[in-house]
Amino acid sequence: MENSTDCIFCKIAEGEMSTNFLYEGENVIAFDDINPQAPVHALIVPRAHIASMNDVGSAADNLVGRMFHVARDIAKQKGIDKTGYQLLIRTGRDGGQEVDHIHLHLTGGKELGLNVG
Ligand code: 5GP
Ligand code: ZN
């Protein structure tokens, strides 16, 4: 799938934005959210431009699994694996998705309610 030139997360993935990466893998990257809703708030993002969970085909199943594994590793790296965390993929209008490039939110570092952000 081609990257979208107007997509902020494609630009971050392509190194066009100054970004402090938490993880840079072949297919997945992670970085801190610009507007954190918790002491730890990272975004785990595939390099490929996949608009939303609705666009995840079977070919991307491994990619989504990889995103969750990276999130788990970052939770450990940030020291919140024992205290706990939430993982969230917002999808579409009612889901509150603002950036149309699929991403997994990792939040933690405080006691979280059901809805964060
Ligand atoms: P959504 O509502 O789509 O699930 O979440 C989008 C998230 O991306 C928001 O939490 C927002 O703060 C974050 N975000 C938007 N633009 C940027 C950016 O340029 N850099 C970073 N690091 N985060 C961004
Ligand atoms: Zn994109």
Short mmCIF file of C-alpha atoms in Angstrom, two decimals, residues 1 3 7 14 26 29 42 49 62 67 83 86 89 94 111:
data_model
loop_
_atom_site.label_atom_id
_atom_site.label_comp_id
_atom_site.label_asym_id
_atom_site.label_seq_id
_atom_site.Cartn_x
_atom_site.Cartn_y
_atom_site.Cartn_z
CA MET A 1 0.00 0.00 0.00
CA ASN A 3 1.99 6.09 1.66
CA CYS A 7 -0.61 11.96 6.16
CA GLU A 14 9.50 8.65 6.48
CA GLU A 26 11.19 -2.59 9.71
CA ILE A 29 7.48 2.58 14.64
CA ALA A 42 2.86 6.44 23.15
CA HIS A 49 -0.44 3.75 5.25
CA ASN A 62 0.76 -10.02 11.43
CA MET A 67 1.97 -3.46 16.90
CA THR A 83 1.46 -1.15 37.25
CA GLN A 86 -4.33 0.43 28.27
CA ILE A 89 -7.26 1.64 18.54
CA ASP A 94 -17.78 7.53 16.68
CA GLU A 111 -4.93 4.81 37.25
#
